[in-house]
Short mmCIF file of C-alpha atoms in Angstrom, two decimals:
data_model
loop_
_atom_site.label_atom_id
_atom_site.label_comp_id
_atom_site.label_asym_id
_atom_site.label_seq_id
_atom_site.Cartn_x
_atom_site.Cartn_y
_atom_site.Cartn_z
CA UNK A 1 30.16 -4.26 -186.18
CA UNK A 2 31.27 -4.12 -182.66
CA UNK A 3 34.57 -2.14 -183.19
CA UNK A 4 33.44 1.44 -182.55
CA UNK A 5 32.45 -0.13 -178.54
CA UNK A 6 35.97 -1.73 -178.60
CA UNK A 7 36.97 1.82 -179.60
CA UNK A 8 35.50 3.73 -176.88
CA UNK A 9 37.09 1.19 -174.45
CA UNK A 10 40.42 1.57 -176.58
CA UNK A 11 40.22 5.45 -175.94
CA UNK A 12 39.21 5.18 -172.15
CA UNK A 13 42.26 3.09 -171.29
CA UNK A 14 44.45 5.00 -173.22
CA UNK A 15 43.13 8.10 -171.90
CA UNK A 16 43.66 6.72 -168.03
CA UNK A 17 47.16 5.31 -168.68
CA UNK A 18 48.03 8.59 -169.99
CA UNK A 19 47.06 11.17 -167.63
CA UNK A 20 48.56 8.87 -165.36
CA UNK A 21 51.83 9.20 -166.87
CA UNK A 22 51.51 12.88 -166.77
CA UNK A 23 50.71 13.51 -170.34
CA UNK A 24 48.13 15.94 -171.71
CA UNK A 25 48.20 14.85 -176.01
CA UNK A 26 48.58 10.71 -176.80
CA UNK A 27 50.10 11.08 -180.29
CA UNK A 28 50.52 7.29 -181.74
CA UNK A 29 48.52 4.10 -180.16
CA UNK A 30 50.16 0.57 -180.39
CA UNK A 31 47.54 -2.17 -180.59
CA UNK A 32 47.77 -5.95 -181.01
CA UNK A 33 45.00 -7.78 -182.39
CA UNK A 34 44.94 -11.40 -183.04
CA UNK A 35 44.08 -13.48 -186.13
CA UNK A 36 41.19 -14.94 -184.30
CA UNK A 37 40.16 -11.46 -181.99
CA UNK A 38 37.24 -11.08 -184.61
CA UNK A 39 38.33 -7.76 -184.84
CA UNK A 40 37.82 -6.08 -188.36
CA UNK A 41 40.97 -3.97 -188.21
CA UNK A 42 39.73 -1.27 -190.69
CA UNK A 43 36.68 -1.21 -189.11
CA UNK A 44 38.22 -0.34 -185.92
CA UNK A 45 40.73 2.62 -187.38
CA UNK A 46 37.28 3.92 -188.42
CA UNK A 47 35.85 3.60 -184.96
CA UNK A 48 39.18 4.62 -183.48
CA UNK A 49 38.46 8.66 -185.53
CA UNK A 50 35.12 8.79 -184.08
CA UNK A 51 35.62 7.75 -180.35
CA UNK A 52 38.96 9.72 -180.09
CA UNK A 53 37.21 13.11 -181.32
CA UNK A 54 37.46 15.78 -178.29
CA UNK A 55 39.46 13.75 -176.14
CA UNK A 56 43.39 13.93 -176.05
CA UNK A 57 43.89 11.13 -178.05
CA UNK A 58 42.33 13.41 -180.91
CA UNK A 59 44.83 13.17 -184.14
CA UNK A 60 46.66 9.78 -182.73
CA UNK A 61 47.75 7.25 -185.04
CA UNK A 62 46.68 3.62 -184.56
CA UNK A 63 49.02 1.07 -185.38
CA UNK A 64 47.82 -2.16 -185.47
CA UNK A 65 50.27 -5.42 -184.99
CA UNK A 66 48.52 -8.37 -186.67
CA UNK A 67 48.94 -11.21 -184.69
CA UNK A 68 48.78 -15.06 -186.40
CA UNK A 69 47.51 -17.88 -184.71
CA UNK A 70 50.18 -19.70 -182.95
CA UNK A 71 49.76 -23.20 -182.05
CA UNK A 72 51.41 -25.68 -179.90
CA UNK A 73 51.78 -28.96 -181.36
CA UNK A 74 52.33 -32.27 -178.99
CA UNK A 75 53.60 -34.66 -181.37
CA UNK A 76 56.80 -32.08 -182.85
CA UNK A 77 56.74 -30.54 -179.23
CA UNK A 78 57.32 -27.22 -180.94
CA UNK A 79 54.51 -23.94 -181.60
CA UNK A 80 54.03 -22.96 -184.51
CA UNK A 81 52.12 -19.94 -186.57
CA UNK A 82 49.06 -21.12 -188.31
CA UNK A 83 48.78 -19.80 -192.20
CA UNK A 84 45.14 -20.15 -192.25
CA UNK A 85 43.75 -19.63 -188.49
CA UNK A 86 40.36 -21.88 -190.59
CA UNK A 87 42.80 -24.91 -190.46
CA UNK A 88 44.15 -26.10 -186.46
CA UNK A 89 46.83 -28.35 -188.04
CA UNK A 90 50.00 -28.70 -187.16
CA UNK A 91 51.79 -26.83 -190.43
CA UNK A 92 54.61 -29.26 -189.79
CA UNK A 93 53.20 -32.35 -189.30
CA UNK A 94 49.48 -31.93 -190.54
CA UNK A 95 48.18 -33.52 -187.25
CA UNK A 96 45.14 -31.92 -185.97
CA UNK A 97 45.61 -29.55 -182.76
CA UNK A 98 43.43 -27.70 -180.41
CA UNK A 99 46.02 -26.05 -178.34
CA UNK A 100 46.36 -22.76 -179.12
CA UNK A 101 49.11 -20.47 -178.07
CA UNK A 102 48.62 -17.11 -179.37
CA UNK A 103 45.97 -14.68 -181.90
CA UNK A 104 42.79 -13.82 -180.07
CA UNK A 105 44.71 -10.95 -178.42
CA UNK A 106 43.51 -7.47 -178.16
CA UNK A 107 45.76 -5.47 -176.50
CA UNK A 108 46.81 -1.77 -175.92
CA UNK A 109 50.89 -2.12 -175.71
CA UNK A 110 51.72 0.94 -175.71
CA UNK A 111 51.24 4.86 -176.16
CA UNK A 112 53.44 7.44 -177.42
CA UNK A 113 52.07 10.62 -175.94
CA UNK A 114 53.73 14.33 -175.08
CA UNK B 1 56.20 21.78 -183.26
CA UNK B 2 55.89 21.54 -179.48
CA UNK B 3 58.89 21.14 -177.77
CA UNK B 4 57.63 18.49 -175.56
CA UNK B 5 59.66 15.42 -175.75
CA UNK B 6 57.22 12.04 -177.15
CA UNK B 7 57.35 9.56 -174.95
CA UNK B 8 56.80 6.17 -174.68
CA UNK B 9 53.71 4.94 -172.05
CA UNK B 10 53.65 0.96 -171.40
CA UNK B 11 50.42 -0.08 -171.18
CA UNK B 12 49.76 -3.64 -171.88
CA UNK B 13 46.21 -3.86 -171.00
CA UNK B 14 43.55 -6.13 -172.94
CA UNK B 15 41.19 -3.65 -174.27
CA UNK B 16 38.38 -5.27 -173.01
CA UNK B 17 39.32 -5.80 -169.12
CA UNK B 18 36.49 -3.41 -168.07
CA UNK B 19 33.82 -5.99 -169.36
CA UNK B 20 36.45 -9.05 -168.43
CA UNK B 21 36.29 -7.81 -164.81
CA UNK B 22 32.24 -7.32 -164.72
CA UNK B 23 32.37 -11.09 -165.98
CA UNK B 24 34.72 -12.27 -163.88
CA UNK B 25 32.43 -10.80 -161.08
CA UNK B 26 28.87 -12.26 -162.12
CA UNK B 27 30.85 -15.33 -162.33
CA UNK B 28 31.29 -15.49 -158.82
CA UNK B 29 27.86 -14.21 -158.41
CA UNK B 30 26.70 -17.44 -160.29
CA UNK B 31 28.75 -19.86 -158.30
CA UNK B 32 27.55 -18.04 -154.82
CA UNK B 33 24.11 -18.87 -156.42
CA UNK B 34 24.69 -22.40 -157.84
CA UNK B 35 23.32 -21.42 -161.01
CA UNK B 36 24.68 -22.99 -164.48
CA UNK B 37 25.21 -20.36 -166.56
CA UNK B 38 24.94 -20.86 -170.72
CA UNK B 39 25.51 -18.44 -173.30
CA UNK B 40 24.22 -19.30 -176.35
CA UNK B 41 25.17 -17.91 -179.75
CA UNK B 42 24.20 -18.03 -184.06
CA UNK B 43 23.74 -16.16 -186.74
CA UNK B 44 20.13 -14.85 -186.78
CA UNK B 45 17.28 -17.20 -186.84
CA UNK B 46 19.49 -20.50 -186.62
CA UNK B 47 16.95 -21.66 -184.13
CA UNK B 48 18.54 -20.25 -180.89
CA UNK B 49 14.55 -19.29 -179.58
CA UNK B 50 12.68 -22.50 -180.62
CA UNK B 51 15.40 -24.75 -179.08
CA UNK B 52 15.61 -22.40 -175.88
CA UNK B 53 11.47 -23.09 -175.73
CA UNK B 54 12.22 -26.59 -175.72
CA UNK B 55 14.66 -26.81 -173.66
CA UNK B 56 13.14 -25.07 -171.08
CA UNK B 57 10.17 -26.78 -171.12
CA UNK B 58 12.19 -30.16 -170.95
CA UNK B 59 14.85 -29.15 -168.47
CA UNK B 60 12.28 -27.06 -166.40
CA UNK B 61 10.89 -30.61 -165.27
CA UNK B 62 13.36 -31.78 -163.21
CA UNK B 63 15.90 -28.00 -162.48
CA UNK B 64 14.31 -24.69 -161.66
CA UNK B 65 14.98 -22.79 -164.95
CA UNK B 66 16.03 -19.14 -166.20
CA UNK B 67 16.42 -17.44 -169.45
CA UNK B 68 17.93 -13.52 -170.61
CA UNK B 69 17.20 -12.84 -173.76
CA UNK B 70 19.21 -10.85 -175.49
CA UNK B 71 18.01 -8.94 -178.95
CA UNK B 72 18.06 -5.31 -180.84
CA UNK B 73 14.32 -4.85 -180.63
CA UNK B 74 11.14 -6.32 -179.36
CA UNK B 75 10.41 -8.36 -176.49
CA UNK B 76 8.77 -11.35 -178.76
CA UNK B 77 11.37 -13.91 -178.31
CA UNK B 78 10.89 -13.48 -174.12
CA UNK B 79 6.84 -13.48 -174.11
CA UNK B 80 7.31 -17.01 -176.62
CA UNK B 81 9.70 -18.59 -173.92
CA UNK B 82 7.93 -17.43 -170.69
CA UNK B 83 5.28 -19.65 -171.94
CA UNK B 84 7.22 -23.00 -171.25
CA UNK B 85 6.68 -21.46 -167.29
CA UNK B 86 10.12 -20.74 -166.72
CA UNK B 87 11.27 -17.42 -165.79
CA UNK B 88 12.43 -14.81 -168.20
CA UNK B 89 13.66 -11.63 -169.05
CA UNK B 90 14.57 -9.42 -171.98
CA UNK B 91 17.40 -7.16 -172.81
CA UNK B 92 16.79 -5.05 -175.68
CA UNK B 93 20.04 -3.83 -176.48
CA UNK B 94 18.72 -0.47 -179.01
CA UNK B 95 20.41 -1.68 -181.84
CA UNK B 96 24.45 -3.25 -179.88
CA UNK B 97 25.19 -6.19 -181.84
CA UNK B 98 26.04 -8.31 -179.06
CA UNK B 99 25.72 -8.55 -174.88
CA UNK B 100 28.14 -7.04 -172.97
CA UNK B 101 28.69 -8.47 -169.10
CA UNK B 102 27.38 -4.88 -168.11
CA UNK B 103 23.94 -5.47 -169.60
CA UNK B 104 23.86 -8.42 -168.25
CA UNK B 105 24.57 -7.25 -164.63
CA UNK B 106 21.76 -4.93 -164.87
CA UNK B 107 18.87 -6.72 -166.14
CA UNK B 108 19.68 -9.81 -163.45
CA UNK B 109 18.38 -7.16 -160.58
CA UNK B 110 16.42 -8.30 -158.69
CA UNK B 111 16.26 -11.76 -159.65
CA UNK B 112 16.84 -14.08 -156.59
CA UNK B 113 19.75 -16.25 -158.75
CA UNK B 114 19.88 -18.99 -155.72
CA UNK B 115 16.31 -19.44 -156.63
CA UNK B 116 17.85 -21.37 -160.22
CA UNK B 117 19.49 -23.98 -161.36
CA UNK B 118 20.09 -23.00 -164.82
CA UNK B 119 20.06 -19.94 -166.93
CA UNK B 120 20.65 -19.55 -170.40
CA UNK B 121 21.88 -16.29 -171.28
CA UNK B 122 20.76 -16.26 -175.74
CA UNK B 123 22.79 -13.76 -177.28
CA UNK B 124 21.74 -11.33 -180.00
CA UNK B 125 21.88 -13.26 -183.27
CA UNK B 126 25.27 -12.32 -184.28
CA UNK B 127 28.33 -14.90 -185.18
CA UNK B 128 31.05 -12.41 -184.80
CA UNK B 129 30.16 -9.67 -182.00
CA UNK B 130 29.35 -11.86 -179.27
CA UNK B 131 32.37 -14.06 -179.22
CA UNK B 132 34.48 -10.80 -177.69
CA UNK B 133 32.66 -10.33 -174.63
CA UNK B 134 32.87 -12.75 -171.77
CA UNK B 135 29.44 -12.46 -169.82
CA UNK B 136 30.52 -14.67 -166.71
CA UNK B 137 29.09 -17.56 -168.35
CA UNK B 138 30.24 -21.68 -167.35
CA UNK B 139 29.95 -22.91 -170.97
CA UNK B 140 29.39 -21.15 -174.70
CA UNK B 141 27.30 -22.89 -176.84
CA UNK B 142 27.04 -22.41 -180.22
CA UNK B 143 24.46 -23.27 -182.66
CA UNK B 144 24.66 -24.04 -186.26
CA UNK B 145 21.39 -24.62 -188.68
CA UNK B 146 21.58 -27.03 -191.23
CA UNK B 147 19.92 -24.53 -193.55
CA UNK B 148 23.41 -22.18 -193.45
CA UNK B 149 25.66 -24.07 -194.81
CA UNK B 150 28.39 -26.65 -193.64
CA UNK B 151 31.23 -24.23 -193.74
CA UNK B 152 29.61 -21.29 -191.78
CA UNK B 153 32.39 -22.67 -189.20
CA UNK B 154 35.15 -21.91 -191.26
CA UNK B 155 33.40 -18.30 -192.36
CA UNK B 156 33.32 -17.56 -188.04
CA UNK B 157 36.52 -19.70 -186.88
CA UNK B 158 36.92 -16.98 -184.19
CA UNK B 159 33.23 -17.82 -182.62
CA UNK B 160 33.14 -21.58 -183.18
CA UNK B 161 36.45 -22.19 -181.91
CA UNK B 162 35.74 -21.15 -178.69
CA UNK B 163 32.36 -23.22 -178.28
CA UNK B 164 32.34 -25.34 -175.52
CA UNK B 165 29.25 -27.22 -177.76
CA UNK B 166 28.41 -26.94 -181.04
CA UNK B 167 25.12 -27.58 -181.40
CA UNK B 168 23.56 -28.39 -185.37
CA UNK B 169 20.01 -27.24 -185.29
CA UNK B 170 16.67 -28.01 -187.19
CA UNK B 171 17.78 -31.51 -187.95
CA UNK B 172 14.20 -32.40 -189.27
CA UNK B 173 15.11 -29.45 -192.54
CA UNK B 174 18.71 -31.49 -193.06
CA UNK B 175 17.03 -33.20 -196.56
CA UNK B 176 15.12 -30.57 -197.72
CA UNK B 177 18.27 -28.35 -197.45
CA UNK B 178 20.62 -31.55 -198.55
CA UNK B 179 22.92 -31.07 -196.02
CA UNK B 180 26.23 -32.65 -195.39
CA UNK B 181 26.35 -33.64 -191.94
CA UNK B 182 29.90 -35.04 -192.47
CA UNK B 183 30.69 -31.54 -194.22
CA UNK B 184 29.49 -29.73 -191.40
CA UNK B 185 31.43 -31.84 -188.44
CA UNK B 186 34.90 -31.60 -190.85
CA UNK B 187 34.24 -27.28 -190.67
CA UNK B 188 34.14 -27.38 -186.99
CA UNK B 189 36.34 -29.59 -186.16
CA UNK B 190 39.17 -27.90 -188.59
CA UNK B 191 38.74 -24.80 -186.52
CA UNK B 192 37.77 -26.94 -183.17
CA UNK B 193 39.30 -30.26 -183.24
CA UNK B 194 38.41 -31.08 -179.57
CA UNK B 195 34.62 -29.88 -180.45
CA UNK B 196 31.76 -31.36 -179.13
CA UNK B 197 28.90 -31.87 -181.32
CA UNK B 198 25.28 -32.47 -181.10
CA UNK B 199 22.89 -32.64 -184.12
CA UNK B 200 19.38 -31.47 -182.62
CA UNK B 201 15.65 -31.14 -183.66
CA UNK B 202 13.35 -28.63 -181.50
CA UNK B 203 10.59 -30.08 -183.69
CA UNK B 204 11.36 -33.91 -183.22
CA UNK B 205 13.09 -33.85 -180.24
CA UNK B 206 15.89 -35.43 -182.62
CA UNK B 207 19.50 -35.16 -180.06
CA UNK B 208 17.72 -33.75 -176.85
CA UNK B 209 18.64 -35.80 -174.66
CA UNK B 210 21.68 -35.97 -175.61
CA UNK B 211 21.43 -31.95 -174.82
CA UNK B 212 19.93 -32.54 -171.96
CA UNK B 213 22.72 -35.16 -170.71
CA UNK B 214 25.27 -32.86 -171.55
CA UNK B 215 24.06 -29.93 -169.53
CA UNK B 216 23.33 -31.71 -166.46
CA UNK B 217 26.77 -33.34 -167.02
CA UNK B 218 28.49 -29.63 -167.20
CA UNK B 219 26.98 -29.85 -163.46
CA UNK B 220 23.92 -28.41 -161.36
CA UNK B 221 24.49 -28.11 -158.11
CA UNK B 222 20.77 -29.01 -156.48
CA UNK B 223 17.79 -30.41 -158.35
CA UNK B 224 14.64 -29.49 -157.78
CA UNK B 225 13.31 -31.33 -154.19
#
């Protein structure tokens, strides 16, 4: 259980970018976590209440964008998402694959703040 | 309702970049120094200590070798290695799941890095926290008991995927715990398929070498004199 630390960093960038910007009360937080970020994403809205109390994020929203593993696959030349991210096989062509593309992401996209 | 208009802020920042840039840094710390750096990870009491011991003991022969220990409480795990005569030092983390490249930073103070060849950085025993934070390391290695269970790779696909080696551990249990060595290589290498592997025994000295080869392969810049 490592998401309330990811939280407090979550809540310090997001608190920088938006004083920054000039705004005093972040209202909704856009987040992008990957199939393979081992993020827990409930576990992290829980963190998320506890590390944004008292600061001006207080009250904001988290939306989370689940990201799927996204692979690139040599032999159709073409990415594809992964439906299991336990399996790295092409879904196409069943070949085995180690290049992945996208899904350990955990990114802050976005803020909407007034 | 205030009146203030919502806005929209771009950020686009990975969440972790504070500890990314700390890594990044003790990275080129390490390289400055010459030192091999190894982070090793498992689940809790896959054998991460007793191979460390060995290891040391073996490596510390030929290299000038280090170890960081990283765990919640006590300082047990660093008095058992310091006795193969390397150096050592423990991080009790207070109860974080995990090292963070901050941590890390702080407890190398001190320690004349040039002075080593190797150090092995052993993570808390944790198969999910750890594989988040980048600690400046040159390779990840993971190891896997055959006491857990062949598809503990496919339970952590997020930590094993991202092993540089996947090391199988107490080798000399595999019968007693009828393990499936083929069953085990098919779990990592579904979430892996490039993955090195190396079945090892602290106890035997079953795959050391082979260890051994590897991480003088993954480079050391000057041997001992």
């Amino acid at each position: 259980m490592h998401e309330l630390s990811i939280a407090i960093n979550l809540v310090q960038i997001a608190e920088d970018a938006a004083r920054k910007a000039g705004a005093s009360q972040v209202t909704v937080v856009y987040l992008r976590v990957g199939a393979l970020s081992a993020i827990v994403p409930d576990a992290l809205r829980f963190g998320f209440e506890i590390a944004t109390d008292g600061t001006i994020l207080a009250g904001a929203r988290l939306e989370i964008e689940e990201v799927p593993v996204r692979i690139f696959c040599d032999h159709c030349a073409a990415e594809a998402d992964l439906p299991n991210p336990q399996i790295f096989c092409c879904p196409t062509c069943q070949r085995p694959t180690g290049h992945m593309v996208q899904g350990r992401e955990l990114e802050l996209t976005s803020l909407e703040a007034t | 309702m205030s009146d203030t208009p919502t806005r929209l802020i771009d950020v686009r920042q990975h969440v972790l970049s504070k500890n990314d840039r700390l890594a990044q840094a003790l990275r080129q710390r390490f390289d400055q120094a010459g030192v091999r750096v190894i982070n090793l990870l498992s689940s809790p009491g896959a054998g991460k200590t007793r191979l460390l011991e060995e290891t040391l003991r073996r490596l510390g022969q030929r290299y000038r070798v280090a170890a960081l220990v990283g765990d919640l409480a006590t300082d047990n795990d660093a008095r058992r290695l310091a006795r193969s005569g390397a150096a050592v030092r423990q991080i009790e983390t207070g109860g974080l799941c995990h090292l963070e490249a901050d941590l890390v930073t702080r407890h190398l103070e001190g320690w004349g890095l040039a002075s080593f060849d190797f150090l092995f950085i052993e993570n808390v025993g944790n198969l999910v926290c750890p594989t988040s934070y980048d600690l400046g390391e040159h390779a990840r290695v993971v190891l896997m008991a055959v006491t857990e269970g062949e598809d503990k790779p496919l339970k952590y696909p997020g930590t094993f995927r991202w092993a540089d080696l996947v090391l199988i551990s107490k080798l000399d249990m595999a019968e007693a715990a009828e393990f499936d060595a083929a069953a085990a290589r098919a779990s990592i290498t579904s979430v892996h398929p490039d993955a090195t592997i190396i079945a090892t025994s602290a106890r035997t000295g079953a795959g050391l070498d082979e260890w051994l080869a590897w991480l003088e392969m993954r480079g050391t810049r000057h041997e001992v004199p």
